[in-house]
mmCIF file of C-alpha atoms in Angstrom:
data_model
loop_
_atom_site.group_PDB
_atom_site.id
_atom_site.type_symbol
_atom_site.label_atom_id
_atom_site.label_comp_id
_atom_site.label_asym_id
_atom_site.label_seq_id
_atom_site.Cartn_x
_atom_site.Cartn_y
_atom_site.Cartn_z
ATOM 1 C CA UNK O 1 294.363 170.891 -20.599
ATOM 2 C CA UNK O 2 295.753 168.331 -18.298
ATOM 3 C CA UNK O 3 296.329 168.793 -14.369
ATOM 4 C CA UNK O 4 300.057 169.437 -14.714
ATOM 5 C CA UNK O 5 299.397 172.098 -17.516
ATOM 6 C CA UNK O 6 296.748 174.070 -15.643
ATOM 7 C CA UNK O 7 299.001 174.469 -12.293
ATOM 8 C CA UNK O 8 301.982 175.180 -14.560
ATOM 9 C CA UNK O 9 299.793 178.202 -16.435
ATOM 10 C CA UNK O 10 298.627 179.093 -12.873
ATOM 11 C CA UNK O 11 302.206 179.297 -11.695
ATOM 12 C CA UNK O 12 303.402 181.556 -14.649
ATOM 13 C CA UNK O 13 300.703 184.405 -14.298
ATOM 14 C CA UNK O 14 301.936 187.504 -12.824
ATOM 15 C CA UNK O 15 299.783 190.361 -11.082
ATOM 16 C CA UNK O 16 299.039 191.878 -14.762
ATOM 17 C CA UNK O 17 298.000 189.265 -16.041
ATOM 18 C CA UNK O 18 295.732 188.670 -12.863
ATOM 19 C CA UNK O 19 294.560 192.170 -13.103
ATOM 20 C CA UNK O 20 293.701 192.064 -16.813
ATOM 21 C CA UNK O 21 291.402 188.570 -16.115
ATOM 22 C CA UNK O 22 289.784 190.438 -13.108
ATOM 23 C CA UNK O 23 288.527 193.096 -15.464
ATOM 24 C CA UNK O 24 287.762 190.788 -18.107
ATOM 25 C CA UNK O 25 285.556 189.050 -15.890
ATOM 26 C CA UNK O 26 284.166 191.968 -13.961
ATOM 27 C CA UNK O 27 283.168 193.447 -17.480
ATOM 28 C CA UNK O 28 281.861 190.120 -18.728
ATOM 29 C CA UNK O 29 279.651 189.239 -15.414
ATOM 30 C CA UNK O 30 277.921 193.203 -16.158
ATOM 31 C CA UNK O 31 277.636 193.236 -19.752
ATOM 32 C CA UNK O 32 277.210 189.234 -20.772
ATOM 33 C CA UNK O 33 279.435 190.835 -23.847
ATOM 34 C CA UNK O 34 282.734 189.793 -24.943
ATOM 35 C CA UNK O 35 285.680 191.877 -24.013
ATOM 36 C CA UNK O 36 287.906 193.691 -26.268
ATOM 37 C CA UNK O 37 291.285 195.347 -25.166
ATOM 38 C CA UNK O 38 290.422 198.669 -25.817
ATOM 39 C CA UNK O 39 287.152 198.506 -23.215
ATOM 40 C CA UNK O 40 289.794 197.194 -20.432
ATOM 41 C CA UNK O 41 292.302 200.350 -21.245
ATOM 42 C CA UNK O 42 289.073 202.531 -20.616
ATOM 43 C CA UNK O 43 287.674 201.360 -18.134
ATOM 44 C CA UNK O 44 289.865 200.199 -15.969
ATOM 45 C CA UNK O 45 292.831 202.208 -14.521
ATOM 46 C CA UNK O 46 295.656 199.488 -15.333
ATOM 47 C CA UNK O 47 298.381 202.059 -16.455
ATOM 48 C CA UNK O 48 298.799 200.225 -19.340
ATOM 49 C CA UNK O 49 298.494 200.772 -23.275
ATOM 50 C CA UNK O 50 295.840 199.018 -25.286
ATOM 51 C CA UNK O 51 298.275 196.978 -27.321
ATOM 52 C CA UNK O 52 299.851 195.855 -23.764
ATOM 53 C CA UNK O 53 296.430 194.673 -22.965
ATOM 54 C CA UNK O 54 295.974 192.847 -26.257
ATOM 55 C CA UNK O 55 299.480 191.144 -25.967
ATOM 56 C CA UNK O 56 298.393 190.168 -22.489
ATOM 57 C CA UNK O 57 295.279 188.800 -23.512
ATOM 58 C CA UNK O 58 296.573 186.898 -26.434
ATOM 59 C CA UNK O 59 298.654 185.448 -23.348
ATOM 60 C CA UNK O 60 295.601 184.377 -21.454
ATOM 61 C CA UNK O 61 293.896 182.901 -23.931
ATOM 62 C CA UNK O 62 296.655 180.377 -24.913
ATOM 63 C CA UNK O 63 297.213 179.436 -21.573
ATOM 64 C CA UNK O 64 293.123 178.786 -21.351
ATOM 65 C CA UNK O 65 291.799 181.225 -19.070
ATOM 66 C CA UNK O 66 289.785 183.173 -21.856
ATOM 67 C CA UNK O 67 288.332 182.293 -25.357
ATOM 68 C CA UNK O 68 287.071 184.001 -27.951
ATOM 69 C CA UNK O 69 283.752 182.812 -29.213
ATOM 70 C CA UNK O 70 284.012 184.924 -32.582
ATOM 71 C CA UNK O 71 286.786 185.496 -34.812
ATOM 72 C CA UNK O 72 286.188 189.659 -34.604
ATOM 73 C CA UNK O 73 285.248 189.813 -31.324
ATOM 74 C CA UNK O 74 286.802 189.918 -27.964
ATOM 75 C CA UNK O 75 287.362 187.697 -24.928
ATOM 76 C CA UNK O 76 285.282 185.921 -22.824
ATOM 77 C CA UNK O 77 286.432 184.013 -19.928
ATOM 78 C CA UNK O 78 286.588 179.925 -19.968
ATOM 79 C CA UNK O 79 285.892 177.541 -17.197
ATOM 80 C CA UNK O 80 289.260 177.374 -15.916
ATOM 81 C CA UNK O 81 289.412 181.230 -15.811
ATOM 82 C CA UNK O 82 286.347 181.280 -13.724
ATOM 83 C CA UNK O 83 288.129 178.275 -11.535
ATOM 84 C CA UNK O 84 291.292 180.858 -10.932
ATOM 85 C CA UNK O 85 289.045 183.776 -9.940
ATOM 86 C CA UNK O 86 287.060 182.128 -7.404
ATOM 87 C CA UNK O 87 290.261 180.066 -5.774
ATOM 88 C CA UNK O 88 292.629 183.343 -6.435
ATOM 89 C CA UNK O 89 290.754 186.723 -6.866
ATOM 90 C CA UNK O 90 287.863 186.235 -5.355
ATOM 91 C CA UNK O 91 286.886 189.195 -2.423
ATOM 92 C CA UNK O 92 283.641 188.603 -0.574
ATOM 93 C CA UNK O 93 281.171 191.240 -0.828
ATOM 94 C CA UNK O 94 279.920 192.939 2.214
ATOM 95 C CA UNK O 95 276.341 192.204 3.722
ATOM 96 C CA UNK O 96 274.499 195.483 2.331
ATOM 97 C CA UNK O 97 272.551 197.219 5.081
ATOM 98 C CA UNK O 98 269.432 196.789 2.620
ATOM 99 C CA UNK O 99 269.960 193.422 2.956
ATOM 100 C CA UNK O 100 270.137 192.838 6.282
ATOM 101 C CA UNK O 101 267.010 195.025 6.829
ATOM 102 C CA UNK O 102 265.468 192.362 4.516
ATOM 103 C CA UNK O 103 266.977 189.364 5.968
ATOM 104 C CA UNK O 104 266.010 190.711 10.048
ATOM 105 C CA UNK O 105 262.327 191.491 8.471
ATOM 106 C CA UNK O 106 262.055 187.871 7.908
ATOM 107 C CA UNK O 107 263.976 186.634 11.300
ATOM 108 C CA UNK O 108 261.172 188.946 13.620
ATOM 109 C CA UNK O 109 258.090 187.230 12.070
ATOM 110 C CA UNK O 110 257.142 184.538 13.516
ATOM 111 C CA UNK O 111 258.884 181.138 11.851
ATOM 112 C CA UNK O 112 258.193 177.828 14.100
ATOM 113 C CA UNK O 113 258.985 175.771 10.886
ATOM 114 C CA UNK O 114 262.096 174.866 9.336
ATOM 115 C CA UNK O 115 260.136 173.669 5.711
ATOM 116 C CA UNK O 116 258.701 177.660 6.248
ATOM 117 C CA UNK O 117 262.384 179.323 6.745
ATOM 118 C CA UNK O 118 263.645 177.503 4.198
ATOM 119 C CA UNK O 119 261.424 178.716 1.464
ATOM 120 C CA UNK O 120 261.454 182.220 2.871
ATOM 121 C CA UNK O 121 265.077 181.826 2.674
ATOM 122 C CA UNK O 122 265.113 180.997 -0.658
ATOM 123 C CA UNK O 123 262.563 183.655 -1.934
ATOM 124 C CA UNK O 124 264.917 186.118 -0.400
ATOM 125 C CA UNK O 125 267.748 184.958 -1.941
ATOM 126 C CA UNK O 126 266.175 184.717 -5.833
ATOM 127 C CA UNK O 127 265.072 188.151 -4.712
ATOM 128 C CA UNK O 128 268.404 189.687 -3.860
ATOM 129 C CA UNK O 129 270.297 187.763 -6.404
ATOM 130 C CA UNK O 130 268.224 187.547 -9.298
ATOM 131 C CA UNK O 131 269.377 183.747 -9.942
ATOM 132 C CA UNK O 132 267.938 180.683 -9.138
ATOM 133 C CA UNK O 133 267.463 178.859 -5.670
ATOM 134 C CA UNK O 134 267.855 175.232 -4.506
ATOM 135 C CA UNK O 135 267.409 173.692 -1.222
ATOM 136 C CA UNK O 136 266.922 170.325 0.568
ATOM 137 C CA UNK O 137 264.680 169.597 2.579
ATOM 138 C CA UNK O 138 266.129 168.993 5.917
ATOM 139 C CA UNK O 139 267.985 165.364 6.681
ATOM 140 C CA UNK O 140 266.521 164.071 10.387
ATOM 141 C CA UNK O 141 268.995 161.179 11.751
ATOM 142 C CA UNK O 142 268.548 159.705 15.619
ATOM 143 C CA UNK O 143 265.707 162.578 16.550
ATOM 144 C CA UNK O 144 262.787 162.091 18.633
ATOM 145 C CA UNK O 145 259.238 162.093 17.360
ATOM 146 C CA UNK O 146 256.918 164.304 18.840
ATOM 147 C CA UNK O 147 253.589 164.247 17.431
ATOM 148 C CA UNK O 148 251.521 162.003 14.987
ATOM 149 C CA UNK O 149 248.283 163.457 13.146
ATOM 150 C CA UNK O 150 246.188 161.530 10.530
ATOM 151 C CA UNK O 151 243.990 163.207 8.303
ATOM 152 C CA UNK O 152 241.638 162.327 5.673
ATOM 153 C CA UNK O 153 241.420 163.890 2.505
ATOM 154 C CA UNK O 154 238.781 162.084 1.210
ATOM 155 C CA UNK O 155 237.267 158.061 1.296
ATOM 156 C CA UNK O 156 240.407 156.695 0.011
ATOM 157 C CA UNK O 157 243.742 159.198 0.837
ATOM 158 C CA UNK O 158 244.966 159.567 3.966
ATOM 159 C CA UNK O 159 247.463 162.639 5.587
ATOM 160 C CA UNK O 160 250.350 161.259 7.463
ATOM 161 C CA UNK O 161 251.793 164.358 9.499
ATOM 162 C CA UNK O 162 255.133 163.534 11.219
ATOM 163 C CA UNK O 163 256.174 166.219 13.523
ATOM 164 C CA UNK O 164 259.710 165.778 15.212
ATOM 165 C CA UNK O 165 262.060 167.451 17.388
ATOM 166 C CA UNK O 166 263.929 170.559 15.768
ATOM 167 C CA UNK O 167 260.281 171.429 14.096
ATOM 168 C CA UNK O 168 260.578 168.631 11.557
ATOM 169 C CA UNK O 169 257.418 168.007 10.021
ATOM 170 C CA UNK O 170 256.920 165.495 7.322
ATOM 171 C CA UNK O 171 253.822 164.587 5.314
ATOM 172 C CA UNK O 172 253.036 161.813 3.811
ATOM 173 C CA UNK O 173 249.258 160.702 1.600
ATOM 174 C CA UNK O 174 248.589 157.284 1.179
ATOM 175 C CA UNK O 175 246.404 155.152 0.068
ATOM 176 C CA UNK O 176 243.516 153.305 2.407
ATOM 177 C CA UNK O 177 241.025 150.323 2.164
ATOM 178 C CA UNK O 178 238.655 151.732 4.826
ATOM 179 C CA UNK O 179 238.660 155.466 6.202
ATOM 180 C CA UNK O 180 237.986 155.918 9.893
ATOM 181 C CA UNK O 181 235.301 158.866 10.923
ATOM 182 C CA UNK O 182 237.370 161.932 12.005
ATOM 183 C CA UNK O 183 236.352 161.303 15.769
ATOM 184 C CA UNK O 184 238.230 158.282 15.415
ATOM 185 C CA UNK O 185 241.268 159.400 13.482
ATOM 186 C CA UNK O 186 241.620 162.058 15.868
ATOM 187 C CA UNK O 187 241.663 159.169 18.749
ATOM 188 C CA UNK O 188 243.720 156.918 16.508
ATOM 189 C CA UNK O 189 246.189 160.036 16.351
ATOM 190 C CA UNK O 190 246.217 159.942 20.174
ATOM 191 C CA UNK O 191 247.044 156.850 20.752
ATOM 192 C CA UNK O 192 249.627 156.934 18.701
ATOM 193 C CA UNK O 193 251.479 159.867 20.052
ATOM 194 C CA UNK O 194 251.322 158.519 23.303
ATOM 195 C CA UNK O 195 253.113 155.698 22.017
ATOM 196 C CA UNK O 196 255.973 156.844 19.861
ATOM 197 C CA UNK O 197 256.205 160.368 21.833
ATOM 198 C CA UNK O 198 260.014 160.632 22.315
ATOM 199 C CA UNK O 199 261.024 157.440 20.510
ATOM 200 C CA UNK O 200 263.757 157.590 18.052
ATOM 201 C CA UNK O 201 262.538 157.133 14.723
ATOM 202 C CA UNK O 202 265.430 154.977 13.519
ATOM 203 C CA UNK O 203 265.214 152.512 16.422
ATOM 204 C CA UNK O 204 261.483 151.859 16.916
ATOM 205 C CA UNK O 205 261.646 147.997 16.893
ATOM 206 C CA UNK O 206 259.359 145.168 17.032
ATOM 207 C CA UNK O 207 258.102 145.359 20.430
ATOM 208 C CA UNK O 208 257.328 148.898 19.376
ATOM 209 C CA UNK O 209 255.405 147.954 16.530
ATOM 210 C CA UNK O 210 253.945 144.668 18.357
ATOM 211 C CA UNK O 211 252.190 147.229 20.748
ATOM 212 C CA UNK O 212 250.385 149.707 17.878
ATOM 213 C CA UNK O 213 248.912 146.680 16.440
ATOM 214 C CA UNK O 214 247.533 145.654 19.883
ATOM 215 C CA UNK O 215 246.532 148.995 21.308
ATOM 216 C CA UNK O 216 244.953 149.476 17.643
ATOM 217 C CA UNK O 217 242.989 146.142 17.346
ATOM 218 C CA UNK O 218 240.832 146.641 14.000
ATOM 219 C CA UNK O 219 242.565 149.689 12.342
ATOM 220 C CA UNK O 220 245.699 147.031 11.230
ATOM 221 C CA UNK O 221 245.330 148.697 7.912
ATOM 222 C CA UNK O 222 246.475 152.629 9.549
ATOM 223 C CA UNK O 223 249.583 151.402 11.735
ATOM 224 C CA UNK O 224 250.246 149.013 8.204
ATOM 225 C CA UNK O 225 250.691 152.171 6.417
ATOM 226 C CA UNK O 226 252.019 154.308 9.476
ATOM 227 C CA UNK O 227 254.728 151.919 9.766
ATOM 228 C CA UNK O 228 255.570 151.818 5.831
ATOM 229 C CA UNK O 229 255.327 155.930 6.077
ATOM 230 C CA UNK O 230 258.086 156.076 9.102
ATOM 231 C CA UNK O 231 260.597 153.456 7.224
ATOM 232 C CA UNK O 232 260.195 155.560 3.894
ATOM 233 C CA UNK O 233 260.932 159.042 5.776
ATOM 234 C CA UNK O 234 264.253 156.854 7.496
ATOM 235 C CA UNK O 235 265.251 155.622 4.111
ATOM 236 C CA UNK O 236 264.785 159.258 2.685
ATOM 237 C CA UNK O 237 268.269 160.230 4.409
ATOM 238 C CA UNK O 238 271.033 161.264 2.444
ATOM 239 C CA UNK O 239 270.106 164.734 1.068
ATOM 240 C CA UNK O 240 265.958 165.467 1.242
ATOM 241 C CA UNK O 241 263.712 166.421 -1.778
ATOM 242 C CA UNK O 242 265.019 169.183 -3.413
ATOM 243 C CA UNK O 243 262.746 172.284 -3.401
ATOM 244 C CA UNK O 244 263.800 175.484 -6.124
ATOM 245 C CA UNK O 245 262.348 179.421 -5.852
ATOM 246 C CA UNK O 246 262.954 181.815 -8.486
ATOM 247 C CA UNK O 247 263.515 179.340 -11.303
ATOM 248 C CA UNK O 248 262.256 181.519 -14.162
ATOM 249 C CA UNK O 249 264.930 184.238 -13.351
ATOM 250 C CA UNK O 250 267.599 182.479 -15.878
ATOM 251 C CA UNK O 251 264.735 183.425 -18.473
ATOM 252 C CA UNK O 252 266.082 186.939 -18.103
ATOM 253 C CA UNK O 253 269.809 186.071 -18.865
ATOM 254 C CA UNK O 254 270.950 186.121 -22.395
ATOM 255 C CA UNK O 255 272.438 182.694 -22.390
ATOM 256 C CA UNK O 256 269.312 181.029 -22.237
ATOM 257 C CA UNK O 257 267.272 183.351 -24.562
ATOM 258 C CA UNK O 258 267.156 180.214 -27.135
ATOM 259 C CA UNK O 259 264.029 178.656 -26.272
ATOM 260 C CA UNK O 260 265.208 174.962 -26.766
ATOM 261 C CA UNK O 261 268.466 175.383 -24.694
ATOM 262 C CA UNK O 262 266.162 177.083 -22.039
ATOM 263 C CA UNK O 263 263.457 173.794 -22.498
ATOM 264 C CA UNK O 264 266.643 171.702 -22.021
ATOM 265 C CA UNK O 265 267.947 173.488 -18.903
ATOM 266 C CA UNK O 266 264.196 173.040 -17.086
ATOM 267 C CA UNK O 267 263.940 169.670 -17.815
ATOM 268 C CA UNK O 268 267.335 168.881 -16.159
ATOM 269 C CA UNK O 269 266.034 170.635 -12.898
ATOM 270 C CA UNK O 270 262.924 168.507 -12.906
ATOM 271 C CA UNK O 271 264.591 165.759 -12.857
ATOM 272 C CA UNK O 272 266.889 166.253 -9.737
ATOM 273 C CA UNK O 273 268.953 163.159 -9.550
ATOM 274 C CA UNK O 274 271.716 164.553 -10.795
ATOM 275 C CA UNK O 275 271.368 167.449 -8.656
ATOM 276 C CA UNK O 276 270.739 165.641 -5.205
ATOM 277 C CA UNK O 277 274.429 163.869 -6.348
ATOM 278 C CA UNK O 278 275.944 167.390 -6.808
ATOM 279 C CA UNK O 279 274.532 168.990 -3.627
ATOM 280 C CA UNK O 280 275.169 165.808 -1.698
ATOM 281 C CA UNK O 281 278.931 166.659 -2.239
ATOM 282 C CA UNK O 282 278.803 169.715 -0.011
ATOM 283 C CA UNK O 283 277.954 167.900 3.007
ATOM 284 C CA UNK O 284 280.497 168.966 5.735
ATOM 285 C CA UNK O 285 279.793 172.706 5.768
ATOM 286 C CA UNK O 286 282.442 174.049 3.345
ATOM 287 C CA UNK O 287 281.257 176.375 0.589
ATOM 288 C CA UNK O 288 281.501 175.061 -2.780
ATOM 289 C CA UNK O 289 281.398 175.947 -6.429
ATOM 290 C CA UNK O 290 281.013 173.896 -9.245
ATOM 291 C CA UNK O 291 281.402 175.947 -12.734
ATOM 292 C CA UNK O 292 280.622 174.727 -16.086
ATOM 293 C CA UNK O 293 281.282 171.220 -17.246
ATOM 294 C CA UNK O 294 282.452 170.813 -13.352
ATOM 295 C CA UNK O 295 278.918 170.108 -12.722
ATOM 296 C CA UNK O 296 279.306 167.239 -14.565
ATOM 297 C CA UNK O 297 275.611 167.734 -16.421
ATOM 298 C CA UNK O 298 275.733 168.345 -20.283
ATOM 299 C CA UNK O 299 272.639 170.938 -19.841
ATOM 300 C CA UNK O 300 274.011 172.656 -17.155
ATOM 301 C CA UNK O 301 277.585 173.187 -18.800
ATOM 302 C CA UNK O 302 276.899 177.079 -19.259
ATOM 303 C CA UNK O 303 275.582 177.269 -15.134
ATOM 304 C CA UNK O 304 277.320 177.589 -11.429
ATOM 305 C CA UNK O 305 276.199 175.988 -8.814
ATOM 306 C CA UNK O 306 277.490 177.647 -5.314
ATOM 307 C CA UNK O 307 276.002 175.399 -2.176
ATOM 308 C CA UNK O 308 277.146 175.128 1.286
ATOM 309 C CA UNK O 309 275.276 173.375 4.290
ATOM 310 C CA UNK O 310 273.141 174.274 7.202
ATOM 311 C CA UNK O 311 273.263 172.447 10.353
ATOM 312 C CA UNK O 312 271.134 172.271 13.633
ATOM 313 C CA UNK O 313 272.745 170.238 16.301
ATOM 314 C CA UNK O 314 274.290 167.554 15.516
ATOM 315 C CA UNK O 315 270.818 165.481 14.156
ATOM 316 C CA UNK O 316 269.634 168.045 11.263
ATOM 317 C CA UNK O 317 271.723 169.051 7.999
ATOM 318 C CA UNK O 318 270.511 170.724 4.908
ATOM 319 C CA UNK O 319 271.539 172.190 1.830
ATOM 320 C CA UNK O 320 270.955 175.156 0.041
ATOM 321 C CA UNK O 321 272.478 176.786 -3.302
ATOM 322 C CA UNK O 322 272.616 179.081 -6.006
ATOM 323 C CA UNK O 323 272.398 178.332 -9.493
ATOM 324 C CA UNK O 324 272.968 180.943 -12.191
ATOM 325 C CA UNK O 325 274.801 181.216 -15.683
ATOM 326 C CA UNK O 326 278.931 180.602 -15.589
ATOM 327 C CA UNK O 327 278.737 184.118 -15.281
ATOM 328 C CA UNK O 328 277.341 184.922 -12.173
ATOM 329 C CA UNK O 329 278.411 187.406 -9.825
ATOM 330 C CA UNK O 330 280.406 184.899 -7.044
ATOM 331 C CA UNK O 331 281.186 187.802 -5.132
ATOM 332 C CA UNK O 332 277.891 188.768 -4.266
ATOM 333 C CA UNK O 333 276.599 185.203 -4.019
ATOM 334 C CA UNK O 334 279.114 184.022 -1.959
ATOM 335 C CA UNK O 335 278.272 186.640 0.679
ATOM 336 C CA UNK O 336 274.784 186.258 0.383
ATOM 337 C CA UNK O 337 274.967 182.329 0.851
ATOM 338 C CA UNK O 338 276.833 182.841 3.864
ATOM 339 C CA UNK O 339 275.276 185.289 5.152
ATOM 340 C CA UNK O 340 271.663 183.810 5.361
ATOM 341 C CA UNK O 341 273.132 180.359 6.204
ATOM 342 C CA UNK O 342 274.236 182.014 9.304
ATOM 343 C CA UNK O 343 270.832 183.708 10.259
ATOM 344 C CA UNK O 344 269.476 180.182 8.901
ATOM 345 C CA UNK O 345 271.228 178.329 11.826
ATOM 346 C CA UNK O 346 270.145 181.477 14.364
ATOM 347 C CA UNK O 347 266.726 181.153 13.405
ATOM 348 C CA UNK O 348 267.028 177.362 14.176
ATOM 349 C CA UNK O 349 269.007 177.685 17.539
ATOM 350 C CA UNK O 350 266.193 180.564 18.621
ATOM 351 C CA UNK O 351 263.372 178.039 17.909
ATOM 352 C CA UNK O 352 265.209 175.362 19.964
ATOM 353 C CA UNK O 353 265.982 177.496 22.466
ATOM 354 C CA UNK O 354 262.028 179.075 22.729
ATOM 355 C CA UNK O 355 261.039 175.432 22.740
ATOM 356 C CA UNK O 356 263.088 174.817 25.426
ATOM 357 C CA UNK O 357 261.428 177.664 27.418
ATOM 358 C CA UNK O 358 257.998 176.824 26.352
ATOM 359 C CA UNK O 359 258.752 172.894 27.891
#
């Protein structure tokens, strides 16, 4: 159906009509069974006859808002009707109370990380939604390092820990010729604080670097890959590394009970290219909702995705979303995405704000 068609069919549905999708979705998002006429008249006071219904329907499915997968069965709604229901019908639940005793629980304890909140946050959400979780890890542009700690992990691999401003930590292993004693990391680590303590990662320059070489005479090999580790964590802006919770939950939904469609759909989320495009679209705060084929990914074309952004000052973005069969329940996710985003960024502006006390 072309652009002009779909606002046209849009333009020509009255509040029955609207009414009569509502239920059909309502009863679809509940049941994951198609929806016949005479289980709208039932169960859902419309003051209408069955055969009303049916006519209405019959209606509704030419114009492309609802199909009907079998020849004796009833509706189910398309793409397009899910499009009109989230841009037209669409209320927002309310926070449940249970919720936000849940939500609070996880506020009091005592978070100083944002890579920690986030996958408490998504936990919580897989929890209280029963769908699937995805978040980025943070974005970082023009902050100030705080702290560098090396590690080793054995005679060869070597733990790059990043910490910056906003409780930013990054880690890093790589890969060493000769492995310092502990002692002397722990010095090493010292000296290197003191000199990139408060620099801005994106404009440590030559002089910068000139000066870690010097100050580090004989461990060229460490600042070689300290260096290398800082310009791969600048070049990793964008959207971060894309973290999921709950991911077995579609398991439980009838539209991936075929094994090989189910194979198909976890091979797509390993792969997150695609995804990192998708989610890289909701940059700028706004809620969004991709349905179906909107997502633009063959094995995803029976999945939503619902994402919006978090922010901390103006230096740290990240996004989270919801992924769940074209039949999720938007009401409910919608308010829970919101919702925790909110306590996301209070969580954030408390740990700023404690740090700021603590200086």
């Amino acid at each position: 159906m072309s652009a002009n068609r779909e606002g046209d069919a849009e333009m020509s549905l009255d509040e029955r009509k609207l009414k009569i999708l509502q239920a059909i979705i309502t009863d679809y998002i509940a049941t994951a069974e198609p929806v016949g006429s005479r289980t709208i008249a039932k169960k859902y006071d419309l003051g209408i006859s069955s055969a009303t219904i049916r006519n209405e329907m019959s209606d509704l499915e030419e114009m492309g808002f609802i199909i009907q997968p079998h020849a004796s069965s009833g509706r189910i709604p398309s793409d397009l009707g899910y499009r009109l229901y989230v841009d037209r019908i669409l209320k927002q639940q309310r926070f449940g109370e249970d919720d936000k005793k849940i939500v609070n629980s996880m506020i009091n304890r005592n978070v100083n990380q944002i890579q920690y909140l986030m996958d408490e946050t998504a936990r919580l959400i897989s929890k209280m939604t029963n769908y699937t979780t995805i978040f980025s890890e943070p974005v970082v542009k023009n902050t100030r390092l705080n702290k560098i700690r090396l590690m080793s992990l054995n005679d060869n691999d070597l733990m790059i820990i990043v910490a910056a401003e906003g409780n930013i930590i990054r880690n890093r292993i790589v890969n060493v010729n000769y492995m310092p004693d502990e002692d002397r990391l722990y010095e090493i680590s010292g000296v290197i604080t003191g000199i990139l303590h408060g620099q801005i990662i994106e404009s440590i320059g030559q002089e910068i670097v000139e000066r870690l070489y010097s100050e580090l005479n004989g461990y060229s090999e460490v600042v070689s890959v300290l260096i290398d580790t800082l310009d791969e964590i600048i070049k990793s802006s964008g959207i971060g590394k894309l973290h999921f919770s709950g991911t077995n939950n579609m398991l439980a939904f009838p539209e991936f009970s075929d094994i090989e469609k189910a194979k198909s759909l976890f091979k797509t989320l390993e792969k997150t290219d695609s995804l990192s495009n998708l989610l890289s679209d909701s940059k700028g705060g706004d809620l969004q909702i991709y349905i179906g084929n909107e997502t633009g990914i063959e094995e995803m074309k029976d999945c939503s995705i619902v994402t919006t952004t978090y922010e901390f000052g103006d230096n740290i973005t990240g996004t989270i979303g919801i992924l769940g069969p074209t039949r999720m329940d938007y009401s409910q996710v919608v308010s829970v995405l919101n919702s925790m985003v909110e306590n996301i960024e209070d969580v954030l502006n408390n740990l700023d704000d404690k740090k700021k006390d603590d200086s």
